[in-house]
Short mmCIF file of C-alpha atoms in Angstrom, two decimals:
data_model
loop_
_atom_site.label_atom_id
_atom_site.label_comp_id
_atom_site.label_asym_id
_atom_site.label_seq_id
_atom_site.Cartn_x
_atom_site.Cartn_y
_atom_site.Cartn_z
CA UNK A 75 -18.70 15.87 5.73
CA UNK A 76 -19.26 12.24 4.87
CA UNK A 77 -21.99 13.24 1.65
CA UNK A 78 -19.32 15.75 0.37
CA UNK A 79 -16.73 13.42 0.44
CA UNK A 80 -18.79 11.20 -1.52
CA UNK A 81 -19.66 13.63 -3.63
CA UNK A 82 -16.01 14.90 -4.95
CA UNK A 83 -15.15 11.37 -5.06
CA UNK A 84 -17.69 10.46 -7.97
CA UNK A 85 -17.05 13.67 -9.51
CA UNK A 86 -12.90 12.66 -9.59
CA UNK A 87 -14.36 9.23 -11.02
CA UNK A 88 -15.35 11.21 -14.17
CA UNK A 89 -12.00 12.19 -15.14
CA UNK A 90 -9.86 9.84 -17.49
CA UNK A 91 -7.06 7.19 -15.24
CA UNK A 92 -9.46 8.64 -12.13
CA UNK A 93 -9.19 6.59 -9.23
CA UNK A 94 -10.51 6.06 -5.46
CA UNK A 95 -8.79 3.52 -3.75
CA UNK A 96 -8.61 2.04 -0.45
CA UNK A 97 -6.06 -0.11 0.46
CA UNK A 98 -5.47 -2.59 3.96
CA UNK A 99 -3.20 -4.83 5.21
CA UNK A 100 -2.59 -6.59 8.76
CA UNK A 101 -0.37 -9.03 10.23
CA UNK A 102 -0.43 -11.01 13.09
CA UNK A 103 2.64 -10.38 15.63
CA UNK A 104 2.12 -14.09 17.21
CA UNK A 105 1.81 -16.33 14.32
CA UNK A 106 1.82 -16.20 10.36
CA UNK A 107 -1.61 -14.92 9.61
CA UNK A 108 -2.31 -11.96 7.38
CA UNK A 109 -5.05 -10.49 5.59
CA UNK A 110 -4.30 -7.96 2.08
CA UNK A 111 -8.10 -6.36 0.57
CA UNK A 112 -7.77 -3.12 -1.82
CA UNK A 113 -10.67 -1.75 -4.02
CA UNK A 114 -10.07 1.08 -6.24
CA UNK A 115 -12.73 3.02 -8.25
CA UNK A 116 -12.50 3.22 -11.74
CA UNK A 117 -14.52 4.84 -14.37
CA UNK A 118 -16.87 3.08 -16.24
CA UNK A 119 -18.18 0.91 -13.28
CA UNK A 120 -15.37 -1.40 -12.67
CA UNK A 121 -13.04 -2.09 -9.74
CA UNK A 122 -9.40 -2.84 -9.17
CA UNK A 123 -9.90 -5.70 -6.63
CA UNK A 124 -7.22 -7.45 -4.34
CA UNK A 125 -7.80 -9.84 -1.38
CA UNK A 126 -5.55 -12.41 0.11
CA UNK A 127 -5.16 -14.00 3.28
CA UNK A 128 -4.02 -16.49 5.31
CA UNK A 129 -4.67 -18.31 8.69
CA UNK A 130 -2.14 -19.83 10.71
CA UNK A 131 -2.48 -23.39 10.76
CA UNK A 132 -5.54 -23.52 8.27
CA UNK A 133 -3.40 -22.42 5.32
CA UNK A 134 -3.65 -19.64 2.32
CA UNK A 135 -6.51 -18.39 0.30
CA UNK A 136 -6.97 -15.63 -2.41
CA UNK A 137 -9.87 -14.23 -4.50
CA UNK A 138 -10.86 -16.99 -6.86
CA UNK A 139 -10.31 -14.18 -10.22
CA UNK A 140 -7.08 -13.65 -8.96
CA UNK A 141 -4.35 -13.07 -10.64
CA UNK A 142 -7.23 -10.78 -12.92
CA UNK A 143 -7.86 -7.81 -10.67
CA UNK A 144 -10.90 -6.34 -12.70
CA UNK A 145 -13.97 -6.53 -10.98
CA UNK A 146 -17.81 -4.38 -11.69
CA UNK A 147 -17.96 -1.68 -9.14
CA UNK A 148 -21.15 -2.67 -7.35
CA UNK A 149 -21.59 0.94 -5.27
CA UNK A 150 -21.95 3.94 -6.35
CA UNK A 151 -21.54 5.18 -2.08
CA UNK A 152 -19.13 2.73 -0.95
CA UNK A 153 -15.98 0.34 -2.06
CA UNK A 154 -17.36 -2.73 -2.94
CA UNK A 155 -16.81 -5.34 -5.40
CA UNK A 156 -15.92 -8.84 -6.17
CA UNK A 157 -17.85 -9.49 -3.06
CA UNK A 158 -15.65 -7.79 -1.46
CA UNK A 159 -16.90 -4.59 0.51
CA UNK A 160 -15.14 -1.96 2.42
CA UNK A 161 -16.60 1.19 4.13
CA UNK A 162 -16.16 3.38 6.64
CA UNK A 163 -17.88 3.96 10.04
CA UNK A 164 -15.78 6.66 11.56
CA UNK A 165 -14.19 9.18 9.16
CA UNK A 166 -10.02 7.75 9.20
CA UNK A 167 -11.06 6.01 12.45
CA UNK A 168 -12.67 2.99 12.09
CA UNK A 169 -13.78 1.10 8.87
CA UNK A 170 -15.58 -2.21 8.18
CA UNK A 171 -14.01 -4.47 5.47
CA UNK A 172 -16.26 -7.42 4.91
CA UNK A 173 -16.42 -10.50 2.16
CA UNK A 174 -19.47 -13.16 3.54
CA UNK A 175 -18.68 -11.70 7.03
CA UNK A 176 -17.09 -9.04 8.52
CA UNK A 177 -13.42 -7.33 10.15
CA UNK A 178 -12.87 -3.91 11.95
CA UNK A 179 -10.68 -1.71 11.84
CA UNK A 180 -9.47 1.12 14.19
CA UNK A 181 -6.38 3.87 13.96
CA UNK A 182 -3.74 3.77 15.71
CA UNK A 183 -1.87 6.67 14.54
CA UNK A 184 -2.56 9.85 12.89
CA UNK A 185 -2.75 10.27 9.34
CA UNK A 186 0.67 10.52 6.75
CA UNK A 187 -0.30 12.28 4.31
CA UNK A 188 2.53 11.79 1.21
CA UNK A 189 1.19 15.37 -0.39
CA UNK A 190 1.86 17.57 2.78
CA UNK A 191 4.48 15.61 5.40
CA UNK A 192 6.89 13.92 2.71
CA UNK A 193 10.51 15.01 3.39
CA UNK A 194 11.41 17.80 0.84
CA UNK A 195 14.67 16.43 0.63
CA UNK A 196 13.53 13.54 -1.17
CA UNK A 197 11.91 15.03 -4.16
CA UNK A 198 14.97 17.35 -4.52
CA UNK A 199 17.33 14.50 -4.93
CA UNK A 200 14.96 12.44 -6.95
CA UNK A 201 14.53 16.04 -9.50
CA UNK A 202 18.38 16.90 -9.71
CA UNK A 203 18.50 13.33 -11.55
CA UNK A 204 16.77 14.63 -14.32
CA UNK A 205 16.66 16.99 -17.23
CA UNK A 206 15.41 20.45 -16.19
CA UNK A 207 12.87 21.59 -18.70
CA UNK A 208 9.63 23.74 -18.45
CA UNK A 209 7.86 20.67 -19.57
CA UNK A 210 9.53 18.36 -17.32
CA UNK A 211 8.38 21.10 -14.25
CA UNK A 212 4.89 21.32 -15.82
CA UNK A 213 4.50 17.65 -15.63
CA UNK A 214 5.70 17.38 -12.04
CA UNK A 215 3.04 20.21 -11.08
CA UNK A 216 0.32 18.35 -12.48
CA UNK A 217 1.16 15.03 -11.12
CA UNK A 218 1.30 16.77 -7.40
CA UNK A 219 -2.49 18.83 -8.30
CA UNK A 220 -3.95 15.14 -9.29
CA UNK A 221 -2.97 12.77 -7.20
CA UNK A 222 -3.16 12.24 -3.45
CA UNK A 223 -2.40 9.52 -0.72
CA UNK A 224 -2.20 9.34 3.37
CA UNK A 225 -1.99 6.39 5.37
CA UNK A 226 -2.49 5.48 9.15
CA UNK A 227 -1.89 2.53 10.90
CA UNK A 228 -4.56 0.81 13.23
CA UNK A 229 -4.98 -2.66 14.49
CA UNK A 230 -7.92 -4.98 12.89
CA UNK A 231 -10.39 -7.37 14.88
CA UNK A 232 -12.59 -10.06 13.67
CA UNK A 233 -13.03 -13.33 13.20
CA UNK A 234 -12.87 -16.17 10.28
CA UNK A 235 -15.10 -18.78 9.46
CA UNK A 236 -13.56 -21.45 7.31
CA UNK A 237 -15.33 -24.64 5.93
CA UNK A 238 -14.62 -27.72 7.94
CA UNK A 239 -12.57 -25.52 10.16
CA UNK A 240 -13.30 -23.79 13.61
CA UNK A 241 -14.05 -20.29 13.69
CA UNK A 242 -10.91 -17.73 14.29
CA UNK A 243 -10.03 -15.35 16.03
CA UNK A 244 -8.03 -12.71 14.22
CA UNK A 245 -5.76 -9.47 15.68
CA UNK A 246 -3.93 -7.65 13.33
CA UNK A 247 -2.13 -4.76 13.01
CA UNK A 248 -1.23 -2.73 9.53
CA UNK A 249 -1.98 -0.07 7.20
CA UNK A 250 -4.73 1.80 5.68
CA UNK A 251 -4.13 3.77 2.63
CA UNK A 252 -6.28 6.07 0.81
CA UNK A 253 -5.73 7.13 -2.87
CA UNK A 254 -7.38 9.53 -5.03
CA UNK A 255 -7.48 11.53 -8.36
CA UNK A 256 -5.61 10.50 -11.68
CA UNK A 257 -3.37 7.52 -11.62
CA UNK A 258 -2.56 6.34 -14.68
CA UNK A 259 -0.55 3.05 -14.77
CA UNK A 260 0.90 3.27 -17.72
CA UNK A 261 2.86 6.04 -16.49
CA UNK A 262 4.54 4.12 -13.97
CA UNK A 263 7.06 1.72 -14.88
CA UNK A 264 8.65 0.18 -11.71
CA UNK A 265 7.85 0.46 -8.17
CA UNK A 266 8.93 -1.36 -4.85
CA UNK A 267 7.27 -0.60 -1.97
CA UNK A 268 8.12 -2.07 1.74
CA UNK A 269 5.87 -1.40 4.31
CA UNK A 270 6.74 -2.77 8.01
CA UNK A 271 5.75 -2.02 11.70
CA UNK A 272 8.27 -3.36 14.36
CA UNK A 273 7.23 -4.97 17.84
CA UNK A 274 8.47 -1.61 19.42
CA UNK A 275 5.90 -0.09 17.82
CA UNK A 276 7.75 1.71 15.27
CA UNK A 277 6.16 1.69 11.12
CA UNK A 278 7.48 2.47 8.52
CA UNK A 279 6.78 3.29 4.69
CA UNK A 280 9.59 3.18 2.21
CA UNK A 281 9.01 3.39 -1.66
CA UNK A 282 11.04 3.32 -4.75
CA UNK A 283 9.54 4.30 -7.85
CA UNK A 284 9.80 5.12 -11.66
CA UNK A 285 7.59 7.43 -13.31
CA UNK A 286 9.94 8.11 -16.81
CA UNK A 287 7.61 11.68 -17.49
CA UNK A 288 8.73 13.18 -13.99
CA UNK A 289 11.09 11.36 -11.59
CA UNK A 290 13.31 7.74 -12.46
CA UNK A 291 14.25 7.29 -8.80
CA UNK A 292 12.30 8.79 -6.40
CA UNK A 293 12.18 7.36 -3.05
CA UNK A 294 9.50 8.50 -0.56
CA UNK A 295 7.94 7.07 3.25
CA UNK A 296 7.51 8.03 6.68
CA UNK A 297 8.35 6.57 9.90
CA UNK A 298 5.69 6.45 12.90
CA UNK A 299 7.56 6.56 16.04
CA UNK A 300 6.49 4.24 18.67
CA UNK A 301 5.48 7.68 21.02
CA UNK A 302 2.80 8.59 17.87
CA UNK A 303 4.85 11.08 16.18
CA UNK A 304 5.58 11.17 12.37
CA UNK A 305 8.19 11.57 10.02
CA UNK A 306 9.54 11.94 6.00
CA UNK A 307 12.18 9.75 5.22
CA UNK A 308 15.24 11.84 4.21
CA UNK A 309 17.41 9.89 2.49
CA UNK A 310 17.72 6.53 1.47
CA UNK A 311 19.87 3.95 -0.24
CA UNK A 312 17.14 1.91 -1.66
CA UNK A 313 17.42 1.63 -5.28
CA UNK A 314 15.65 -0.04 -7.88
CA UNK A 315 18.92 -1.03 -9.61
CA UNK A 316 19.28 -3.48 -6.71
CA UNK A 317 16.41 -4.37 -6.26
CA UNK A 318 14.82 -7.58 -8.40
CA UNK A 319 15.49 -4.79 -11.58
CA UNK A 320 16.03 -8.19 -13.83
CA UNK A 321 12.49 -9.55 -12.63
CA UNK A 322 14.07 -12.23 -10.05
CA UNK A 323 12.63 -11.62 -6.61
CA UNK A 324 15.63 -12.61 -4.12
CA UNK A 325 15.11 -14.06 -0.72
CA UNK A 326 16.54 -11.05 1.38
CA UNK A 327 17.17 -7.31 1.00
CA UNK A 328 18.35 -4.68 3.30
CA UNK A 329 17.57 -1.20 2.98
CA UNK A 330 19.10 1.57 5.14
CA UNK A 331 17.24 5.19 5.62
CA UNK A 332 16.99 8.61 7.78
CA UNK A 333 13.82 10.13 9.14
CA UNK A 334 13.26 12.63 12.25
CA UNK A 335 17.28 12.85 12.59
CA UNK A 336 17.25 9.12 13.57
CA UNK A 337 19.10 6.25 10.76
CA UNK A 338 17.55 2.96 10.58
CA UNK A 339 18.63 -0.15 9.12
CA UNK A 340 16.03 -2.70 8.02
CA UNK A 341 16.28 -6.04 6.30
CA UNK A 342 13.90 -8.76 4.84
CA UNK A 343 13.56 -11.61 4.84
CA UNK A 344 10.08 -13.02 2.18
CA UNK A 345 8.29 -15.68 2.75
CA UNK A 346 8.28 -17.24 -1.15
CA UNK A 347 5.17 -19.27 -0.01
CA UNK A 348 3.29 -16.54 0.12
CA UNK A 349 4.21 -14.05 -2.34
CA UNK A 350 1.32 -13.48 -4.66
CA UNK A 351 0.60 -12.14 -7.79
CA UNK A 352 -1.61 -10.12 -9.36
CA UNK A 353 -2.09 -9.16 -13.23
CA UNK A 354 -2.95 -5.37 -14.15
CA UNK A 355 -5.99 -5.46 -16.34
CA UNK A 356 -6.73 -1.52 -16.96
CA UNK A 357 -3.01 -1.39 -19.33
CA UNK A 358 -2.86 -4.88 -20.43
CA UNK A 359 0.45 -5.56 -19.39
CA UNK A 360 2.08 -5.36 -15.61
CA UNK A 361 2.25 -6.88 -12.66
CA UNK A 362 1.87 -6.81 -8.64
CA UNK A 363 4.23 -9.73 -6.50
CA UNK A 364 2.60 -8.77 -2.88
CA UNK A 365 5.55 -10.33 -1.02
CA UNK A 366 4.76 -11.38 3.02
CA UNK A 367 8.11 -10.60 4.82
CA UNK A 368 9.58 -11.13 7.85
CA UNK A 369 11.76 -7.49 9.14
CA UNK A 370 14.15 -6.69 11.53
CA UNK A 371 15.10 -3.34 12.11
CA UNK A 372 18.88 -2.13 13.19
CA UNK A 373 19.72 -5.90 13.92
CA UNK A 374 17.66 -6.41 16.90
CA UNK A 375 13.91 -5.60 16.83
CA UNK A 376 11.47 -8.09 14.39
CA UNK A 377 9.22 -6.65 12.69
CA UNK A 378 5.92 -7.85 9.93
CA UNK A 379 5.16 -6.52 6.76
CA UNK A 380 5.33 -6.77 2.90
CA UNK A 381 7.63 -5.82 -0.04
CA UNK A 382 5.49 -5.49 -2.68
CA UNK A 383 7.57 -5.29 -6.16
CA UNK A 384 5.69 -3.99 -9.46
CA UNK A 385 6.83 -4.17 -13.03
CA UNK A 386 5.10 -2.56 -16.29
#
């Protein structure tokens, strides 16, 4: 299962904007620590590279080519470049992510997958915003035969070594995301995308996006329920109109939404001193601000996460 995985992954590579991505995050629930690391495949042997961190009471740390992204792919079998290296050891169980050492990773929900459990509802609102047109319905068919993503939250264990600093012990808890097929960022013009889990136990996914050849507001996520089960967001009030549209990242932002029959309101609170950025190199132009946040959902439960704000 494993080898043909593999194997229509590096045949996906071949196509023009292909992509193979694999995306983490985690957050400690007792103090400020975090860790960010995403490779994606490209063609031509290179690498769309992230990795940031930071240790509570040490301080913050980033890839030294940051903000550049663009790294050489150095595996033709597994994610890995920039030094960077992630693989997996148990098919969307448990995965090793390691740079000059080494953190685990383990599920701790079933998989999301945006292509088969998004809330219909969602793409039907974002579609009646636009002009109907075969083209425009051509373009949405393609986009939904090319591209796929599902995500699953787990917990990550390790430790970090830091010079002249004691080793630590890290425990956190976030989300793996898998992407693959054609992604072309030049298509994509705006995007913010919050992604939270709550000491309850309830995550959450909520994005906002503008793709101007199929949908200008689309809003799509999922909510993991702290008893395991999974569902689409419905409806949503987030909009990219309020939300840092003239480039100025605010301090706070609330967000209200509807998933599994339940309404949730969530606000955010980012932590400025660590909000950081990273430079597209595949279009030339663009830009990622991974924003750390602090959450609390309907007023009472805190929650850890990002709000991670692109602009073309």
């Amino acid at each position: 299962m494993l080898a043909l995985l593999a194997l229509l992954a590096a045949a996906l590579l071949a196509l023009l904007g292909a992509l193979d991505s694999v995306y983490f995050t985690g957050f400690a629930e007792t103090n400020k620590s975090f860790v960010i690391a995403r490779l994606a495949k490209r063609p031509n042997g290179i690498c769309e590279m992230w990795l940031f961190l930071r240790v509570d009471g040490v301080g913050e740390f980033e890839h030294p080519q940051h903000p550049n992204m663009m790294v050489n792919d150095e595996s033709e079998e597994i994610w890995s470049g920039g030094g960077l290296t992630i693989e997996y050891l148990e098919l969307q169980a448990r995965w090793k992510i390691s740079f000059d050492g080494f953190l685990s990773w383990e599920n701790s929900t079933e998989v999301f997958s945006f292509s088969d459990d998004s809330h219909p509802s969602t793409f039907v609102r974002a579609f009646a915003q636009e002009p109907w047109t075969i083209e425009f319905f051509q373009r949405v068919k393609k986009q939904r035969e090319q591209h796929f993503r599902h995500e699953q939250w787990g917990q990550s264990v390790g430790e970090i070594e830091i010079e002249n600093h004691e080793k630590t012990k890290l425990s956190l808890k976030g989300v793996r995301s898998h992407s693959y097929g054609v992604r072309n960022w030049s298509e994509i013009y705006r995007y913010v995308m919050i992604l939270a889990r709550f000491e309850d136990g309830t995550a959450a996914h909520l994005t906002v996006i503008n793709m101007p050849a199929t949908t200008t507001n689309l809003t799509v996520g999922y909510v993991f329920f702290p008893d395991g089960k999974k569902a689409g967001i419905e409806w949503s009030n987030a909009s990219l109109a309020e939300m840092a549209d003239d480039g100025v990242i605010k301090d706070e932002y609330r967000v209200s939404f509807t998933a599994g029959g339940k309404h949730f309101d969530v606000s955010a609170r980012l932590d400025k001193q660590a909000c950081p950025v990273v430079y597209n190199g595949l279009t030339g132009r663009g830009v990622f601000h991974e924003c750390i946040a602090d959450f609390q959902l309907n007023g009472l439960t805190q929650g850890w996460g990002l709000a991670e704000f692109y602009y073309r």
